[in-house]
Amino acid sequence: MIDKKLFFIAERLSQLSFDLDDNRPCTSQFIKDLPKADIHVHLPGTISTETAWELGVRNGLIKWENGRWISPPLSNGNPHKSYSEIFKNFESIRYERDPDLSLLKYAIVSRDFASFDRIMATVQGHRHPPGGIQNENDLWLVLQNYLKQCLKDNIIYTEVQQNIRIAYAIYPFLEPQEARLRLYDLFSRASQLFQSQGIYLRFLNCFNKTGSSHLQQSTQQRSEEAAHWLDEAQSCFPDLFIGLQSAGAETCPEAVPIKLTSGYRHAYDKGFGCEAHAGEGTGFLYLRQTLQALPVQRIAHGFQAIEHLPTIHEIQEKNITLVMAPAINLILGASLHQYAGLKKIGKTTIDSFDSHPFFALFRNHKLSVTLSSDNPQMGGTSLQNTMLLLSGLPTDEDLQLNCVKSSPLTLKEIIQLNIEAIVSSFSDTKTKVILLNRIFEYLSEYLSENDKRVLPALR
């Protein structure tokens, strides 16, 4: 049964949007002032180079000795010999006692997902400890800095993905369950801190579905464990962890969607939101397998659905939302495949926003789509910058990404995408109503000042 308050505010927003000119362009100021929802954010992806540096110094992974910064060797198994290797330009600042950290760049190779994944693993430190995040204070620093990013970009709601297993890295001397409970408490305090600033912060438990987790567990066991931890968190801190997510390379044999079914089914039956990464790597077939094996309400990325019309139809029929992040797709080397039947016969790199399937899936196929930042500080960019670039507008940062040239997003489309983020979020109905009312208040004020034609819809 649809909540009456949710239905009412959704109808008011729909009417307001309907009355707008379809071709009305967006402005930079509108996007910057718009209260936004970012529902797909990886917590380690919020770590800026400045924060990564601070974490390294805090934990002795970067030290000032004899007039220069040094970086001791990391543990065996870490893909980097030393922590400093995560930075592209470490050598250019290593002789400065107080370097300008804003100049630091991650050593992420263009169109190379593996380089990005290695850096994220080293900074987070959960695969080959020790890494950048070693204790509760480190994780709190990351959360505080993400709060600053949200305030800067006017994010009013965010769903952050983090593997609960990080508890074992930051509380290594506690028993496993006690460590997890301490993590829930830390995240609850973070949620309260965000709430004090007018921002709703919720979490998804994001487990690794591939062999890179280096765990002596099957994929099925990891999925079931992740789902049971949602139960555990819910019993102690209600509405803190509200959904299940899985991540990892689609090419990995352990990542076959059917192996995740039992965990996802448990989470879904218990009322948690379910999202899965799919359709961003090996092609539409993995996406289709995911749609058929898992009870998901959302797919992360999913742009390779464009390769196969029946897959698009299945997404429509199941009313699944694609949570898309075109900016990081371009940076990390997204591609589309060509087929003869079901056999791949070629692959084409997506080299611009204009050629990204986002537009066709959103406009032509009318799928439920929303935008996200994914990894706003590590390999990607903010939701605000993504909206600007897709609207054909410049950003305030040098991103080495060209904005859309042909048919940029309109004012109406930006509003629609933002509303869809809230509607398809995993938050409770009461929170959705509050958030949609904040959007309505902003739009009412903006349009009453800029467009007298929509005044009847505001009354």
PDB file of C-alpha atoms in Angstrom, residues 125 257 290 412:
ATOM      1  CA  GLY A 125      43.835  -1.514   4.368  1.00  0.00           C
ATOM      2  CA  PRO A 257      25.320 -14.169  -9.472  1.00  0.00           C
ATOM      3  CA  THR A 290      22.080 -10.872 -11.991  1.00  0.00           C
ATOM      4  CA  LYS A 412      13.305  19.072 -15.919  1.00  0.00           C
TER       5      LYS A 412
END
